[in-house]
mmCIF file of C-alpha atoms in Angstrom:
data_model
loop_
_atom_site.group_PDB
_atom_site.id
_atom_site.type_symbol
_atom_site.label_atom_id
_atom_site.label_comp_id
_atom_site.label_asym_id
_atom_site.label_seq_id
_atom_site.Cartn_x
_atom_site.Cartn_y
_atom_site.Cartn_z
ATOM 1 C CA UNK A 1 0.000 0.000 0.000
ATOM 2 C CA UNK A 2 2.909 2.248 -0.479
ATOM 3 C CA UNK A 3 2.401 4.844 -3.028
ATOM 4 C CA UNK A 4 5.230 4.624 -5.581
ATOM 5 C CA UNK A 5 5.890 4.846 -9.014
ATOM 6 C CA UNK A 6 9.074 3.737 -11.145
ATOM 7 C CA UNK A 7 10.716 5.633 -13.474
ATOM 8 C CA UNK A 8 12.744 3.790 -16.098
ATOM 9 C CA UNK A 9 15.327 6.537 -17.148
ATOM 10 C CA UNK A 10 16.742 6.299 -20.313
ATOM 11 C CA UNK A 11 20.211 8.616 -20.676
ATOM 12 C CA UNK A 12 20.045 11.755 -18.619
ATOM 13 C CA UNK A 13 22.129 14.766 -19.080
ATOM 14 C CA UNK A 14 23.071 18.077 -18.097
ATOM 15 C CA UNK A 15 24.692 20.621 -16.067
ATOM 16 C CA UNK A 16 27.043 19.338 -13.032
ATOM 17 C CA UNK A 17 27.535 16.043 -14.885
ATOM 18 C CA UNK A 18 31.181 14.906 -14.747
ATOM 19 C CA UNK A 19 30.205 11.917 -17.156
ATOM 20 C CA UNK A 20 32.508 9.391 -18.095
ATOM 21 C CA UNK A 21 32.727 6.623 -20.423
ATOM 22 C CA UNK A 22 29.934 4.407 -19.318
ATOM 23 C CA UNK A 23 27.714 6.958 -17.642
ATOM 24 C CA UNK A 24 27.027 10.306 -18.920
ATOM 25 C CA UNK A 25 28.762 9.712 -22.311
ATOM 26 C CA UNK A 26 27.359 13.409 -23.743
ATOM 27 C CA UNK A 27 29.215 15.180 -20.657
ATOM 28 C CA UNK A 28 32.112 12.750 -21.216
ATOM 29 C CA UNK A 29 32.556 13.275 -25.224
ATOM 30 C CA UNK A 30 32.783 17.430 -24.312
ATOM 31 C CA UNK A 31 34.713 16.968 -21.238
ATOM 32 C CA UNK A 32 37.305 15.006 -23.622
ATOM 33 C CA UNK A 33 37.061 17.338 -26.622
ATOM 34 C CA UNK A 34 37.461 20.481 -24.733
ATOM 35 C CA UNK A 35 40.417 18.529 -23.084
ATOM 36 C CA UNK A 36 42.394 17.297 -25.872
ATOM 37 C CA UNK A 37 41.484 13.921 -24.747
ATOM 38 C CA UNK A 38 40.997 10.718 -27.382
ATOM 39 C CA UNK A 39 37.638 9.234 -27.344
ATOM 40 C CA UNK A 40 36.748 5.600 -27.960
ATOM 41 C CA UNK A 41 33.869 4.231 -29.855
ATOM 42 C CA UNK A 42 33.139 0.744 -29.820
ATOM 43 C CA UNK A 43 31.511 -0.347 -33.196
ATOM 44 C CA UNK A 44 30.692 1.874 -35.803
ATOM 45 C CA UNK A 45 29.248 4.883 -33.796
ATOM 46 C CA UNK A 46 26.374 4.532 -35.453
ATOM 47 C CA UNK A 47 24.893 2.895 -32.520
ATOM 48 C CA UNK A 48 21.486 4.889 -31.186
ATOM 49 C CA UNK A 49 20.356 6.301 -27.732
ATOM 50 C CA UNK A 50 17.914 8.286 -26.912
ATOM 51 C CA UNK A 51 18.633 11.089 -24.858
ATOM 52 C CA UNK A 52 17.081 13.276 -21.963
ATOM 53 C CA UNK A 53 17.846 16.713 -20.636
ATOM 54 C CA UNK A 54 17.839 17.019 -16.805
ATOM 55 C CA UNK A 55 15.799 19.853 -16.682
ATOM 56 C CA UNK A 56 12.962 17.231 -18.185
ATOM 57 C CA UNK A 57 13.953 14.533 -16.152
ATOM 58 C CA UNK A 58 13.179 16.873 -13.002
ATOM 59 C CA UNK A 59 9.604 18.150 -14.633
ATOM 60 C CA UNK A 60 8.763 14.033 -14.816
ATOM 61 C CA UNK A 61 9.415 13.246 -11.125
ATOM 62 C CA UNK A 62 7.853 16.192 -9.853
ATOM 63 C CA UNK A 63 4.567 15.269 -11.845
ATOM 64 C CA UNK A 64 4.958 12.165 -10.737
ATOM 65 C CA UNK A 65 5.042 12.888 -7.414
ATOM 66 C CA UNK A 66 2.247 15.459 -7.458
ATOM 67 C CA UNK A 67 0.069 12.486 -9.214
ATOM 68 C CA UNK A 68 1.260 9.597 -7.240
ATOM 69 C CA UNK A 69 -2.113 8.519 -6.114
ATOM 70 C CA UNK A 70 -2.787 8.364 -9.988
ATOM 71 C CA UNK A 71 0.272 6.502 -10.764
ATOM 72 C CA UNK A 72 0.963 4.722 -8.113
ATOM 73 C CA UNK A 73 2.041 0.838 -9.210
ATOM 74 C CA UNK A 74 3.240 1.660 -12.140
ATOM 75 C CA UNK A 75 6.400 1.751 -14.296
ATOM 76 C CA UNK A 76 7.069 4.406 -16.645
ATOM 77 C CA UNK A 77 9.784 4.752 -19.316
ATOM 78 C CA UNK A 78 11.652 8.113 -19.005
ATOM 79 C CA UNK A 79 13.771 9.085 -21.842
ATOM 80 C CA UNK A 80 13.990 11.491 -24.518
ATOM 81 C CA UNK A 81 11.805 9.694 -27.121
ATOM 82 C CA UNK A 82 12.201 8.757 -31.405
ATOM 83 C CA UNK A 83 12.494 12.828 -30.997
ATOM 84 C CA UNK A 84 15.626 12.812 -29.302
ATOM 85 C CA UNK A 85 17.071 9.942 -30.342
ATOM 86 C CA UNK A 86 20.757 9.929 -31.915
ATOM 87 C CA UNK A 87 23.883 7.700 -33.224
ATOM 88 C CA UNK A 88 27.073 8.694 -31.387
ATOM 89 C CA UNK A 89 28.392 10.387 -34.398
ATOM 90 C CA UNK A 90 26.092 12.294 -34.667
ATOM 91 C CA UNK A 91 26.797 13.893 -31.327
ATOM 92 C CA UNK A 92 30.347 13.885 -31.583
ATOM 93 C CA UNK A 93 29.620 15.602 -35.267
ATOM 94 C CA UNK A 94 27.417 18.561 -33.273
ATOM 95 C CA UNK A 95 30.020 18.760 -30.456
ATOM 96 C CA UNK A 96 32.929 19.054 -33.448
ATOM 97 C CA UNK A 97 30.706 22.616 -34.339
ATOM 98 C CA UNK A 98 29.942 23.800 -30.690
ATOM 99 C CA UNK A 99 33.633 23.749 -29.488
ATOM 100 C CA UNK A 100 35.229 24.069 -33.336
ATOM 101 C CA UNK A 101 37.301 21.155 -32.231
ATOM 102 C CA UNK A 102 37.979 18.253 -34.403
ATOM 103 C CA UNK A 103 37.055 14.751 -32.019
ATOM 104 C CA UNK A 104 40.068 12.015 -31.977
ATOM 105 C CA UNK A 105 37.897 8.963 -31.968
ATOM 106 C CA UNK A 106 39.572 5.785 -31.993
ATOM 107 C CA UNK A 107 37.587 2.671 -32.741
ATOM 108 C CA UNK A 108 37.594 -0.525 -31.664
ATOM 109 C CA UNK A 109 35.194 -4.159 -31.813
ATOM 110 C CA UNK A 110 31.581 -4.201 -30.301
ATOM 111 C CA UNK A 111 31.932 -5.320 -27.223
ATOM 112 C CA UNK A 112 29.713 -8.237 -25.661
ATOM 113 C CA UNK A 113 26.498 -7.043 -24.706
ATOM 114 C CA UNK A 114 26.204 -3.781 -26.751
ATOM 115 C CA UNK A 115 23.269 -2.835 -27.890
ATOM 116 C CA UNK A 116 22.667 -1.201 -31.002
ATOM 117 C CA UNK A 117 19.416 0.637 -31.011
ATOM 118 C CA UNK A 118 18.123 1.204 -27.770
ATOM 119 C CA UNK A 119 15.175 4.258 -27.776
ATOM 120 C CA UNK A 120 12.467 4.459 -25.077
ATOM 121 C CA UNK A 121 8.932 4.575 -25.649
ATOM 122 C CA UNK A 122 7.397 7.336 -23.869
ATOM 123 C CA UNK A 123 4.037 7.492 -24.354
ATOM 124 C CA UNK A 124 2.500 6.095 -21.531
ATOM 125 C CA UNK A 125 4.157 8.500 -19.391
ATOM 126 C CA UNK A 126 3.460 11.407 -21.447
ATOM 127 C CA UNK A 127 0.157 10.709 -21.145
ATOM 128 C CA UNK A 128 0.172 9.883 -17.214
ATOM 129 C CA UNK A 129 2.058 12.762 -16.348
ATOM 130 C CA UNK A 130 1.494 15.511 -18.789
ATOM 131 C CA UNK A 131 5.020 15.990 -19.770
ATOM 132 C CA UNK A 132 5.290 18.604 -22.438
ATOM 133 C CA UNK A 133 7.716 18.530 -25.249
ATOM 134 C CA UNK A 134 11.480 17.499 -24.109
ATOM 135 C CA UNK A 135 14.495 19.799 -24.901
ATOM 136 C CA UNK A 136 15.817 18.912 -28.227
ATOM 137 C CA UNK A 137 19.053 17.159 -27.707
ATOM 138 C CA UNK A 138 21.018 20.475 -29.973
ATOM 139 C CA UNK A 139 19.877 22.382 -27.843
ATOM 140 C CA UNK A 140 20.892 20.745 -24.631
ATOM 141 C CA UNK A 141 24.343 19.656 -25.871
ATOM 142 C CA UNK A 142 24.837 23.430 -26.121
ATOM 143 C CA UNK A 143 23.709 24.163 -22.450
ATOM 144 C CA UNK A 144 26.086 21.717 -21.036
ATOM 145 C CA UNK A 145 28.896 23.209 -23.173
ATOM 146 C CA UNK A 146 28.066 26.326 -21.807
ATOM 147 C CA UNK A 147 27.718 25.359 -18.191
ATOM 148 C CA UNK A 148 31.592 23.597 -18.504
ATOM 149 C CA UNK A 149 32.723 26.735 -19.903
ATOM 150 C CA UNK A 150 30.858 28.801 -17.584
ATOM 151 C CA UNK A 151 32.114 26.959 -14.511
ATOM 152 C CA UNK A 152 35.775 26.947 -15.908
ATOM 153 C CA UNK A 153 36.036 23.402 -13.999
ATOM 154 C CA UNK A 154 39.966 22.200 -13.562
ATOM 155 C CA UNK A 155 41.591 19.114 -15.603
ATOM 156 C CA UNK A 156 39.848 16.167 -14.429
ATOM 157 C CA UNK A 157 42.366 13.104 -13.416
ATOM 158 C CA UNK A 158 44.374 11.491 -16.391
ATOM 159 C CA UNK A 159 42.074 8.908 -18.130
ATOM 160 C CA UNK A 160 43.029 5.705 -18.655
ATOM 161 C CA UNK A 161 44.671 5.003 -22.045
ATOM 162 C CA UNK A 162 42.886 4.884 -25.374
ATOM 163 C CA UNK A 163 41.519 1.821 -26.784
ATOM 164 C CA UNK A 164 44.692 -0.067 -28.434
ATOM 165 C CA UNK A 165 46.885 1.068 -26.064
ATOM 166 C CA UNK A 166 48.694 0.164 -22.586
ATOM 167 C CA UNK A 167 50.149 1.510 -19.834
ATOM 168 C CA UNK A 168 50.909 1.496 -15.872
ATOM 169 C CA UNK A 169 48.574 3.461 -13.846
ATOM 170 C CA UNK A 170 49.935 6.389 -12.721
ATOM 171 C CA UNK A 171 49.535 8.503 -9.548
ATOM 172 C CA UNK A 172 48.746 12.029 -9.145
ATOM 173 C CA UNK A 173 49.317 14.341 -6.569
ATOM 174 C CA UNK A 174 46.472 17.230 -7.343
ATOM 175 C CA UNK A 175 43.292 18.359 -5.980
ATOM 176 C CA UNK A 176 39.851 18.265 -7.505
ATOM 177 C CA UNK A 177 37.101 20.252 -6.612
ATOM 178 C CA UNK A 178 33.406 18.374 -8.101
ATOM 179 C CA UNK A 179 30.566 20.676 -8.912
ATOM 180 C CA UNK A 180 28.897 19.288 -4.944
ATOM 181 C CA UNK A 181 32.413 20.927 -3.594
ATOM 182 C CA UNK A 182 34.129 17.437 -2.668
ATOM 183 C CA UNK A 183 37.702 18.017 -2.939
ATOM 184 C CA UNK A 184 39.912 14.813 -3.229
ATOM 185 C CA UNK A 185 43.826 15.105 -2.356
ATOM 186 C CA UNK A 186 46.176 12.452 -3.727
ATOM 187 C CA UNK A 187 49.540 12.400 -3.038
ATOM 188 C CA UNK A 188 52.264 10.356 -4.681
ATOM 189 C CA UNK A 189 54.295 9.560 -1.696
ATOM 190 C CA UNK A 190 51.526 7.952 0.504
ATOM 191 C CA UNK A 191 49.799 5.623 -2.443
ATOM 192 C CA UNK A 192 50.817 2.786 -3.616
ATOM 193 C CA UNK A 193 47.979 1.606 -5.489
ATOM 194 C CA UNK A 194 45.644 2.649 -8.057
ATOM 195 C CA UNK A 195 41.723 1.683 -8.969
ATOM 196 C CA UNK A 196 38.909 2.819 -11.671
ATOM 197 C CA UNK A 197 36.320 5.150 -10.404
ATOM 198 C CA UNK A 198 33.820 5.318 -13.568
ATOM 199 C CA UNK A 199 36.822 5.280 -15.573
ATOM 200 C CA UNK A 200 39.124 7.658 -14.045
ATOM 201 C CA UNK A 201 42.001 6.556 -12.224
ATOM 202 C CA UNK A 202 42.552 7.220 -8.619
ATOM 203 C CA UNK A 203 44.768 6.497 -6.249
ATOM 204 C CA UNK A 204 44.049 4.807 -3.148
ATOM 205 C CA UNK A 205 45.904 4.972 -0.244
ATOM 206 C CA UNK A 206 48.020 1.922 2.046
ATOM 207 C CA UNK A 207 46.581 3.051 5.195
ATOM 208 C CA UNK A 208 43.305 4.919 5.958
ATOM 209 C CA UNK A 209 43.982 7.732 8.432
ATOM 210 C CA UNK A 210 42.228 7.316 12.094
ATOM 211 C CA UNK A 211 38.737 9.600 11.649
ATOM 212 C CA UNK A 212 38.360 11.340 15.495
#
């Protein structure tokens, strides 16, 4: 008898997204553009997602939440729809324009699992919850762009190395201030160890210190 209501999100992006390879790939393809940084595509880039701007994912769980007792129990996809939906080149092709940067994509095999064509159906929750037409994903891209330039936000930590390529991991000793105003400190001399976190590498330390 709880009142709740699923929503099935679809890719969600936006302002204060620090997106990486596997999550938040619009953020990550500017973040690495705007950095210099290679980009790997694996497949033909052709693959298709549709895509959701945050300011539209917000509208959908506040409606939802002011209609609960009319949705209550059920599950509702929320994505950007056959109108925002996109093949990675396509975005990398618009970002190319926005910055005036040339993207160095470098390609490699499908990998297990992939999927090619993946678009929600949003009709039902249209319909449930009154959603009004999503931002087109242009128009978005540019918003983000402008929010990273806005915000002037410092290198991000080394990624790890392109597809094709190999290397040891490599400690930093920097600081990085997130858009929530976490700052992580790393120094060289007191790791000895490195691990992924959503694809960037950071070093972890031998020893935790004592928390008083």
């Amino acid at each position: 008898s709880v009142p709740a209501c699923v929503l099935r999100m679809s890719c969600i992006y936006g302002p204060r997204q620090l997106g990486t390879e596997d999550q938040g790939w619009l953020a990550h393809f500017l973040y690495c553009v705007r950095a210099g940084q290679p980009i790997s595509i694996f497949g033909d880039g052709r693959q298709v997602r549709d895509v959701l701007y945050v300011d539209d994912a917000v509208d959908a769980y506040l409606a939802a939440w002011k209609r609960i007792a009319d949705v209550s129990g059920t599950a509702l996809n929320l994505g950007g729809g056959p109108s925002n939906a996109v093949t990675l080149m396509q975005v990398l092709a618009e970002i190319g324009t926005i910055t005036g940067r040339v993207p160095d994509v470098r390609y490699a095999a499908w990998r297990p699992g992939d999927q090619r064509y993946f678009v929600a159906d949003t009709r039902q929750a249209v319909a449930a919850l009154s959603l009004g037409r999503p931002v087109a994903w242009a128009d978005g891209l540019r918003r983000l762009d402008r929010w990273i330039a806005a915000e002037r936000m410092p290198a991000r930590p080394r990624m790890m190395p392109p597809v094709g390529k190999s290397g040891p991991l490599t400690h930093f000793n920097s600081a990085f201030d997130f858009a929530s105003g976490l700052s992580i400190r790393c120094s060289a001399a007191s790791h000895s160890s490195a691990a992924l976190c959503g694809g960037i590498e950071v070093a972890m330390p031998t020893a935790m210190p004592e928390v008083p």
